[in-house]
Amino acid sequence: MNEQEKAAHDALIVKLKAEVEGLLKDKGFAANADVDALKAKITELEKGADLEAIKAEVIKLTSELKALKEVGSKETKKGIIDSIKEWAETNKAALISIKAGTKAELSSLVVKVASPMTPSNSYNGSAYLPVPEIDTVPVEIVRVQPTFWDYITKLRTGAASFVWINKKNPLGAAGFIGPGVAKPGVSFEIATEISNAKKVAVSEKVATELLDDIVGMASWIQQELVYQLKAKINTTLMTGTVSSTVPAGIQTISVPYSLTTVKTTNPNHWDAIRACVAQLRSGNLAGPVTAFMNPIDYANMVLTKAQSQGQLFVPAETGAVIVEDNNVPVGYVQVALLDYYKVRIYKDITLAFGWEDDDFTKNLVTSICEMRLHQYFSENHTGAFIYDTFANIETAITTV
């Protein structure tokens, strides 16, 4: 290698070393494995004699250095908040001294702002930028709905006590007679039954701050109270045991399936409902029939296949309106002539807010929701409701 080539060689090595030294000054690269590898290559180049090979390697290494610098530049960009936090941490001891009244030197605060500004580097984690729009109607909870209550025919009364009259024990009958013969006599008895209005209620306490701070909070509370009230009414009117304060649930005054003259081969749920309708009609009970069943039973019933083929079974008319109701357990069916299950509303649903006892000192408001109603049925209509399992009914109607 002549003097000129050696000078060129040394100049390239100096340039590379300067690049590496500049890179090492960037934060986070002092112990970078890529920088260490470059330094090792430069050491090898210092020992080399092929100037053209050295030039080619210098071009390659320079490109790698440039890439490392760009990565380091991206990694060290900070937002304003991060820069201030880092400065405060670095000068923590000095700031404590200054707060205590002692003079101390602070390093300069240099804030580097990312450019260009983008949503990712400008919002700095704020949940309210850009300004969001809030839906003022809360998403309702997915839960069992008061289906049975919705299907009951509800009448009204203005009396806390409601009395009805039953005709009972008819005697005699009409007959064909000859001239001058006494006409056959008939008679019957009358008896009364009474219903006293039952009260159902629910309450909720809430801080006045919630009512003041959240738009619509009062209406949300009212909606929840109404749901809870209807849900309780619905459950009680299905399963409640009658008492002085509790109305009779339809299941507790229902009868099981007992008709012995309806028979078929391979009965299914459609057949079971039709048999229940037959039992009601055979008892001389008239009116529209409603059958309440769990959605799972309904799905299995609809998906019934014809025995000898793959297509869906096409059922005959059951004689009842079928209602899917999650309040009915799987495997059971409630068949009813709802016209005979009487509900009269004495006091409609009322909602009120007010202070109670020491709530005023605690900024608490009590919200109440209540209702008074009659539930009754005439003993003359015993048998108008059937509650049983599909398994029992299908066993009873199976041809032996």
Short mmCIF file of C-alpha atoms in Angstrom, two decimals:
data_model
loop_
_atom_site.label_atom_id
_atom_site.label_comp_id
_atom_site.label_asym_id
_atom_site.label_seq_id
_atom_site.Cartn_x
_atom_site.Cartn_y
_atom_site.Cartn_z
CA MET A 1 0.00 0.00 0.00
CA ASN A 2 1.59 3.30 -1.09
CA GLU A 3 1.47 6.52 0.90
CA GLN A 4 -1.58 7.87 -0.98
CA GLU A 5 -3.57 4.68 -0.47
CA LYS A 6 -2.56 4.55 3.17
CA ALA A 7 -3.79 8.13 3.68
CA ALA A 8 -7.13 7.25 2.07
CA HIS A 9 -7.32 4.10 4.20
CA ASP A 10 -6.69 6.04 7.40
CA ALA A 11 -9.23 8.72 6.45
CA LEU A 12 -11.98 6.09 5.98
CA ILE A 13 -11.19 4.51 9.32
CA VAL A 14 -11.31 7.91 11.05
CA LYS A 15 -14.67 8.63 9.43
CA LEU A 16 -16.13 5.35 10.57
CA LYS A 17 -14.85 5.81 14.11
CA ALA A 18 -16.40 9.29 14.23
CA GLU A 19 -19.74 7.87 13.12
CA VAL A 20 -19.61 5.23 15.83
CA GLU A 21 -18.65 7.78 18.48
CA GLY A 22 -21.59 9.97 17.43
CA LEU A 23 -23.90 7.00 17.69
CA LEU A 24 -22.63 6.14 21.17
CA LYS A 25 -23.60 9.63 22.36
CA ASP A 26 -27.28 8.85 21.59
CA LYS A 27 -29.07 7.62 24.71
CA GLY A 28 -29.59 3.86 24.87
CA PHE A 29 -26.83 2.81 22.44
CA ALA A 30 -23.81 2.59 24.74
CA ALA A 31 -24.24 -1.15 25.19
CA ASN A 32 -26.02 -1.89 21.93
CA ALA A 33 -24.89 -5.19 20.42
CA ASP A 34 -25.14 -3.77 16.89
CA VAL A 35 -22.73 -0.93 17.76
CA ASP A 36 -20.29 -3.39 19.33
CA ALA A 37 -20.36 -5.44 16.13
CA LEU A 38 -19.58 -2.34 14.06
CA LYS A 39 -16.64 -1.46 16.29
CA ALA A 40 -15.23 -4.97 15.79
CA LYS A 41 -15.53 -4.63 12.02
CA ILE A 42 -13.70 -1.30 12.09
CA THR A 43 -10.86 -2.91 14.03
CA GLU A 44 -10.58 -5.56 11.31
CA LEU A 45 -10.59 -2.91 8.58
CA GLU A 46 -7.67 -1.11 10.24
CA LYS A 47 -5.58 -4.19 9.59
CA GLY A 48 -6.69 -4.65 5.97
CA ALA A 49 -4.72 -3.66 2.87
CA ASP A 50 -7.33 -3.95 0.07
CA LEU A 51 -8.51 -0.35 -0.33
CA GLU A 52 -11.41 -1.23 -2.69
CA ALA A 53 -12.70 -3.87 -0.30
CA ILE A 54 -12.42 -1.39 2.55
CA LYS A 55 -14.40 1.21 0.57
CA ALA A 56 -17.18 -1.30 -0.13
CA GLU A 57 -17.32 -2.30 3.53
CA VAL A 58 -17.33 1.38 4.59
CA ILE A 59 -20.40 2.03 2.39
CA LYS A 60 -22.17 -0.95 3.95
CA LEU A 61 -21.24 0.04 7.51
CA THR A 62 -22.24 3.67 6.91
CA SER A 63 -25.69 2.45 5.80
CA GLU A 64 -25.99 0.34 8.96
CA LEU A 65 -24.98 3.29 11.12
CA LYS A 66 -27.61 5.47 9.48
CA ALA A 67 -30.29 2.86 10.14
CA LEU A 68 -29.25 2.57 13.80
CA LYS A 69 -29.39 6.34 14.23
CA GLU A 70 -32.92 6.46 12.78
CA VAL A 71 -34.09 3.73 15.15
CA GLY A 72 -32.49 5.50 18.09
CA SER A 73 -34.11 8.76 17.10
CA LYS A 74 -37.58 7.15 17.00
CA GLU A 75 -37.07 5.40 20.32
CA THR A 76 -35.99 8.54 22.15
CA LYS A 77 -38.86 10.80 21.05
CA LYS A 78 -40.99 11.80 24.00
CA GLY A 79 -44.17 13.73 24.61
CA ILE A 80 -44.25 16.90 26.68
CA ILE A 81 -45.56 15.13 29.79
CA ASP A 82 -42.90 12.40 29.56
CA SER A 83 -40.13 14.99 29.13
CA ILE A 84 -41.28 16.92 32.21
CA LYS A 85 -41.54 13.70 34.26
CA GLU A 86 -37.99 12.69 33.25
CA TRP A 87 -36.62 16.18 34.11
CA ALA A 88 -38.35 16.10 37.49
CA GLU A 89 -36.93 12.65 38.27
CA THR A 90 -33.42 13.71 37.26
CA ASN A 91 -33.61 16.84 39.44
CA LYS A 92 -35.49 15.19 42.29
CA ALA A 93 -32.87 15.99 44.96
CA ALA A 94 -32.49 19.60 43.82
CA LEU A 95 -36.27 20.13 43.79
CA ILE A 96 -36.52 18.79 47.35
CA SER A 97 -33.80 21.23 48.46
CA ILE A 98 -35.57 24.14 46.78
CA LYS A 99 -38.86 23.20 48.47
CA ALA A 100 -37.01 23.18 51.80
CA GLY A 101 -35.69 26.71 51.15
CA THR A 102 -32.12 25.71 50.17
CA LYS A 103 -30.53 27.04 47.00
CA ALA A 104 -29.80 24.38 44.40
CA GLU A 105 -28.85 24.19 40.73
CA LEU A 106 -31.36 22.78 38.25
CA SER A 107 -30.52 21.43 34.84
CA SER A 108 -32.28 22.98 31.85
CA LEU A 109 -35.65 21.56 30.87
CA VAL A 110 -35.58 20.72 27.19
CA VAL A 111 -38.90 19.59 25.73
CA LYS A 112 -38.76 17.79 22.42
CA VAL A 113 -42.10 17.70 20.65
CA ALA A 114 -42.73 14.97 18.13
CA SER A 115 -43.24 16.21 14.58
CA PRO A 116 -45.48 15.75 12.78
CA MET A 117 -48.14 15.66 15.50
CA THR A 118 -50.42 12.62 15.20
CA PRO A 119 -53.19 11.23 17.41
CA SER A 120 -50.83 8.57 18.77
CA ASN A 121 -48.20 11.05 20.01
CA SER A 122 -50.45 14.00 20.87
CA TYR A 123 -53.35 12.69 23.01
CA ASN A 124 -50.95 11.29 25.64
CA GLY A 125 -53.49 8.75 26.90
CA SER A 126 -56.43 11.11 27.44
CA ALA A 127 -59.77 9.30 27.38
CA TYR A 128 -61.66 12.49 26.60
CA LEU A 129 -59.82 13.73 23.49
CA PRO A 130 -61.40 13.99 21.06
CA VAL A 131 -64.53 14.94 23.06
CA PRO A 132 -66.79 11.82 23.13
CA GLU A 133 -70.55 11.69 22.77
CA ILE A 134 -72.29 9.75 25.55
CA ASP A 135 -75.48 7.77 25.00
CA THR A 136 -77.80 8.90 27.80
CA VAL A 137 -79.85 5.69 27.68
CA PRO A 138 -78.17 2.79 29.55
CA VAL A 139 -78.03 -0.63 27.92
CA GLU A 140 -80.60 -2.74 29.73
CA ILE A 141 -79.56 -5.92 31.55
CA VAL A 142 -80.39 -9.15 29.74
CA ARG A 143 -82.66 -10.97 32.18
CA VAL A 144 -85.95 -12.87 32.43
CA GLN A 145 -88.92 -10.69 31.48
CA PRO A 146 -92.40 -10.75 33.10
CA THR A 147 -93.99 -12.61 30.19
CA PHE A 148 -96.91 -14.12 32.10
CA TRP A 149 -97.88 -10.68 33.47
CA ASP A 150 -97.97 -9.28 29.93
CA TYR A 151 -100.46 -11.95 28.79
CA ILE A 152 -102.89 -11.65 31.69
CA THR A 153 -106.07 -9.66 31.05
CA LYS A 154 -106.01 -6.87 33.63
CA LEU A 155 -109.21 -5.12 34.74
CA ARG A 156 -109.68 -2.28 37.25
CA THR A 157 -111.60 -1.68 40.44
CA GLY A 158 -111.95 1.21 42.85
CA ALA A 159 -112.41 -0.97 45.93
CA ALA A 160 -109.87 -2.45 48.33
CA SER A 161 -112.20 -5.44 48.78
CA PHE A 162 -113.81 -7.15 45.82
CA VAL A 163 -116.67 -9.64 46.18
CA TRP A 164 -118.10 -11.95 43.54
CA ILE A 165 -121.06 -14.31 43.63
CA ASN A 166 -121.00 -17.98 42.65
CA LYS A 167 -124.05 -19.99 41.69
CA LYS A 168 -123.79 -23.43 43.35
CA ASN A 169 -125.54 -26.77 43.78
CA PRO A 170 -128.19 -26.65 41.04
CA LEU A 171 -131.12 -28.98 41.60
CA GLY A 172 -133.89 -30.23 39.29
CA ALA A 173 -134.24 -30.10 35.54
CA ALA A 174 -136.74 -29.17 32.87
CA GLY A 175 -139.01 -31.93 31.50
CA PHE A 176 -141.69 -32.71 28.94
CA ILE A 177 -145.05 -32.98 30.65
CA GLY A 178 -148.70 -33.51 29.86
CA PRO A 179 -151.53 -31.01 30.26
CA GLY A 180 -152.41 -30.20 33.85
CA VAL A 181 -149.20 -31.69 35.25
CA ALA A 182 -147.10 -29.57 37.59
CA LYS A 183 -144.02 -28.05 35.99
CA PRO A 184 -140.71 -29.51 37.19
CA GLY A 185 -138.93 -27.21 39.63
CA VAL A 186 -135.29 -26.15 39.68
CA SER A 187 -133.21 -24.32 42.26
CA PHE A 188 -129.65 -23.31 43.04
CA GLU A 189 -127.67 -21.78 45.86
CA ILE A 190 -125.60 -18.62 45.87
CA ALA A 191 -122.34 -18.02 47.72
CA THR A 192 -119.88 -15.21 47.84
CA GLU A 193 -116.11 -15.05 47.72
CA ILE A 194 -113.95 -12.05 48.51
CA SER A 195 -110.56 -10.74 47.49
CA ASN A 196 -108.63 -8.18 49.51
CA ALA A 197 -106.15 -6.10 47.53
CA LYS A 198 -102.54 -7.27 47.86
CA LYS A 199 -99.70 -4.75 47.94
CA VAL A 200 -96.35 -5.18 46.22
CA ALA A 201 -93.55 -2.65 46.69
CA VAL A 202 -89.85 -1.98 46.21
CA SER A 203 -87.53 0.88 47.18
CA GLU A 204 -84.06 2.23 46.46
CA LYS A 205 -81.91 4.76 48.29
CA VAL A 206 -79.69 7.10 46.31
CA ALA A 207 -77.39 10.00 47.14
CA THR A 208 -78.59 13.40 45.97
CA GLU A 209 -75.19 13.93 44.33
CA LEU A 210 -75.95 11.12 41.88
CA LEU A 211 -79.26 12.70 40.99
CA ASP A 212 -77.54 16.07 40.50
CA ASP A 213 -74.44 14.88 38.63
CA ILE A 214 -75.79 12.26 36.22
CA VAL A 215 -78.33 13.36 33.65
CA GLY A 216 -81.18 10.84 33.54
CA MET A 217 -80.28 9.08 36.80
CA ALA A 218 -83.79 9.53 38.22
CA SER A 219 -85.39 7.91 35.18
CA TRP A 220 -82.89 5.02 35.30
CA ILE A 221 -83.83 4.37 38.91
CA GLN A 222 -87.53 4.48 38.06
CA GLN A 223 -87.07 2.03 35.18
CA GLU A 224 -85.25 -0.40 37.47
CA LEU A 225 -87.88 -0.14 40.18
CA VAL A 226 -90.69 -0.80 37.69
CA TYR A 227 -88.87 -3.84 36.31
CA GLN A 228 -88.27 -5.25 39.80
CA LEU A 229 -91.91 -4.68 40.73
CA LYS A 230 -93.26 -6.40 37.59
CA ALA A 231 -90.76 -9.25 37.94
CA LYS A 232 -91.98 -9.92 41.50
CA ILE A 233 -95.63 -9.71 40.46
CA ASN A 234 -94.97 -12.06 37.55
CA THR A 235 -93.18 -14.66 39.71
CA THR A 236 -95.80 -14.53 42.44
CA LEU A 237 -98.74 -14.81 40.03
CA MET A 238 -97.11 -17.95 38.67
CA THR A 239 -95.81 -19.68 41.81
CA GLY A 240 -97.08 -17.81 44.90
CA THR A 241 -98.83 -19.64 47.73
CA VAL A 242 -101.96 -17.72 48.71
CA SER A 243 -101.99 -15.94 52.08
CA SER A 244 -103.32 -12.73 53.58
CA THR A 245 -100.58 -10.76 51.78
CA VAL A 246 -99.70 -13.00 48.81
CA PRO A 247 -101.98 -13.79 45.84
CA ALA A 248 -102.39 -17.34 44.57
CA GLY A 249 -99.97 -18.31 41.81
CA ILE A 250 -101.56 -20.03 38.83
CA GLN A 251 -99.35 -23.10 39.29
CA THR A 252 -100.63 -23.59 42.83
CA ILE A 253 -104.27 -23.60 41.69
CA SER A 254 -103.63 -25.68 38.57
CA VAL A 255 -104.49 -29.36 38.22
CA PRO A 256 -102.30 -32.05 36.65
CA TYR A 257 -103.21 -33.74 33.40
CA SER A 258 -105.71 -36.52 34.17
CA LEU A 259 -107.74 -37.27 31.03
CA THR A 260 -107.59 -41.00 30.24
CA THR A 261 -109.42 -41.17 26.94
CA VAL A 262 -106.94 -39.37 24.65
CA LYS A 263 -104.42 -41.84 23.19
CA THR A 264 -101.87 -41.87 20.38
CA THR A 265 -98.70 -43.66 19.35
CA ASN A 266 -95.28 -42.01 19.81
CA PRO A 267 -96.68 -38.82 21.39
CA ASN A 268 -94.65 -35.60 21.31
CA HIS A 269 -94.97 -32.15 22.87
CA TRP A 270 -97.51 -31.04 20.26
CA ASP A 271 -99.70 -33.99 21.22
CA ALA A 272 -99.28 -33.18 24.94
CA ILE A 273 -100.58 -29.62 24.47
CA ARG A 274 -103.49 -30.85 22.36
CA ALA A 275 -104.39 -33.37 25.05
CA CYS A 276 -104.41 -30.61 27.70
CA VAL A 277 -106.79 -28.56 25.55
CA ALA A 278 -109.01 -31.62 25.26
CA GLN A 279 -109.09 -31.94 29.06
CA LEU A 280 -110.19 -28.30 29.41
CA ARG A 281 -112.90 -28.67 26.79
CA SER A 282 -114.15 -31.94 28.25
CA GLY A 283 -114.71 -30.03 31.48
CA ASN A 284 -117.07 -27.64 29.61
CA LEU A 285 -114.60 -24.78 29.96
CA ALA A 286 -114.71 -22.36 27.03
CA GLY A 287 -112.47 -19.55 25.83
CA PRO A 288 -109.03 -19.10 24.27
CA VAL A 289 -106.29 -21.38 25.61
CA THR A 290 -102.69 -20.27 26.16
CA ALA A 291 -99.77 -22.67 26.68
CA PHE A 292 -96.61 -21.34 28.34
CA MET A 293 -93.41 -23.34 27.86
CA ASN A 294 -89.67 -22.89 28.11
CA PRO A 295 -87.94 -21.75 24.87
CA ILE A 296 -85.75 -24.87 24.93
CA ASP A 297 -88.78 -27.17 24.96
CA TYR A 298 -90.36 -25.09 22.20
CA ALA A 299 -87.25 -25.37 20.02
CA ASN A 300 -87.07 -29.13 20.50
CA MET A 301 -90.76 -29.40 19.72
CA VAL A 302 -90.48 -27.41 16.48
CA LEU A 303 -87.42 -29.45 15.42
CA THR A 304 -89.26 -32.76 15.78
CA LYS A 305 -88.69 -34.90 12.67
CA ALA A 306 -91.09 -37.31 10.99
CA GLN A 307 -90.24 -40.82 12.20
CA SER A 308 -89.78 -42.46 8.82
CA GLN A 309 -88.26 -39.51 6.94
CA GLY A 310 -85.81 -36.65 7.52
CA GLN A 311 -88.13 -33.69 7.06
CA LEU A 312 -89.66 -31.73 9.93
CA PHE A 313 -92.81 -33.11 11.49
CA VAL A 314 -95.85 -30.97 10.58
CA PRO A 315 -98.10 -30.87 13.65
CA ALA A 316 -101.86 -30.62 13.68
CA GLU A 317 -103.53 -27.59 15.26
CA THR A 318 -103.04 -27.73 19.03
CA GLY A 319 -105.97 -25.48 19.88
CA ALA A 320 -103.75 -23.20 22.00
CA VAL A 321 -101.61 -20.11 21.57
CA ILE A 322 -98.06 -21.17 22.46
CA VAL A 323 -95.88 -18.66 24.35
CA GLU A 324 -92.15 -19.07 25.01
CA ASP A 325 -91.50 -18.11 28.63
CA ASN A 326 -88.22 -18.50 30.55
CA ASN A 327 -90.19 -18.37 33.80
CA VAL A 328 -91.45 -21.91 33.06
CA PRO A 329 -88.89 -24.62 33.93
CA VAL A 330 -87.59 -26.88 31.16
CA GLY A 331 -89.79 -29.96 30.86
CA TYR A 332 -92.98 -28.29 32.17
CA VAL A 333 -95.99 -26.72 30.49
CA GLN A 334 -98.63 -24.32 31.84
CA VAL A 335 -101.89 -24.53 29.92
CA ALA A 336 -104.54 -22.01 30.95
CA LEU A 337 -107.83 -20.39 30.13
CA LEU A 338 -106.56 -16.95 31.14
CA ASP A 339 -110.06 -15.44 31.06
CA TYR A 340 -110.71 -17.37 34.28
CA TYR A 341 -107.57 -16.08 36.03
CA LYS A 342 -108.76 -12.69 37.24
CA VAL A 343 -106.52 -9.71 37.98
CA ARG A 344 -108.00 -6.34 38.92
CA ILE A 345 -105.77 -3.35 39.58
CA TYR A 346 -106.88 -1.29 42.59
CA LYS A 347 -103.95 1.14 42.72
CA ASP A 348 -101.77 1.41 39.65
CA ILE A 349 -97.97 1.54 39.75
CA THR A 350 -96.86 4.69 41.56
CA LEU A 351 -93.34 6.12 41.87
CA ALA A 352 -92.21 8.70 44.42
CA PHE A 353 -89.02 10.28 45.76
CA GLY A 354 -88.72 11.61 49.30
CA TRP A 355 -86.74 11.94 52.54
CA GLU A 356 -87.04 9.26 55.20
CA ASP A 357 -85.91 9.32 58.85
CA ASP A 358 -82.30 10.56 59.06
CA ASP A 359 -81.67 10.38 55.32
CA PHE A 360 -81.81 14.17 55.12
CA THR A 361 -78.61 14.43 57.18
CA LYS A 362 -76.89 11.98 54.86
CA ASN A 363 -78.08 13.50 51.56
CA LEU A 364 -79.95 10.30 50.77
CA VAL A 365 -83.23 10.16 48.86
CA THR A 366 -85.53 7.14 48.98
CA SER A 367 -87.41 6.18 45.84
CA ILE A 368 -90.40 3.85 46.19
CA CYS A 369 -92.48 1.95 43.66
CA GLU A 370 -95.69 0.20 44.69
CA MET A 371 -98.93 -1.25 43.42
CA ARG A 372 -102.11 -2.81 44.87
CA LEU A 373 -104.09 -5.44 43.02
CA HIS A 374 -106.62 -8.22 43.31
CA GLN A 375 -106.00 -11.72 42.02
CA TYR A 376 -108.85 -14.19 42.23
CA PHE A 377 -110.67 -16.97 40.47
CA SER A 378 -114.04 -18.54 41.07
CA GLU A 379 -114.20 -22.00 42.57
CA ASN A 380 -116.64 -22.75 39.73
CA HIS A 381 -113.66 -22.61 37.36
CA THR A 382 -111.52 -25.19 39.13
CA GLY A 383 -109.73 -27.18 36.46
CA ALA A 384 -109.30 -24.25 34.10
CA PHE A 385 -105.50 -24.41 34.50
CA ILE A 386 -103.20 -27.38 33.94
CA TYR A 387 -99.58 -27.54 35.10
CA ASP A 388 -97.62 -30.71 34.52
CA THR A 389 -94.51 -32.14 32.93
CA PHE A 390 -94.41 -33.12 29.28
CA ALA A 391 -93.12 -36.52 30.37
CA ASN A 392 -96.18 -37.22 32.55
CA ILE A 393 -98.64 -36.07 29.90
CA GLU A 394 -96.96 -38.00 27.07
CA THR A 395 -96.86 -41.16 29.20
CA ALA A 396 -100.58 -40.77 29.95
CA ILE A 397 -101.57 -40.44 26.27
CA THR A 398 -99.36 -43.22 24.94
CA THR A 399 -101.27 -46.12 23.38
CA VAL A 400 -100.39 -49.27 25.30
#
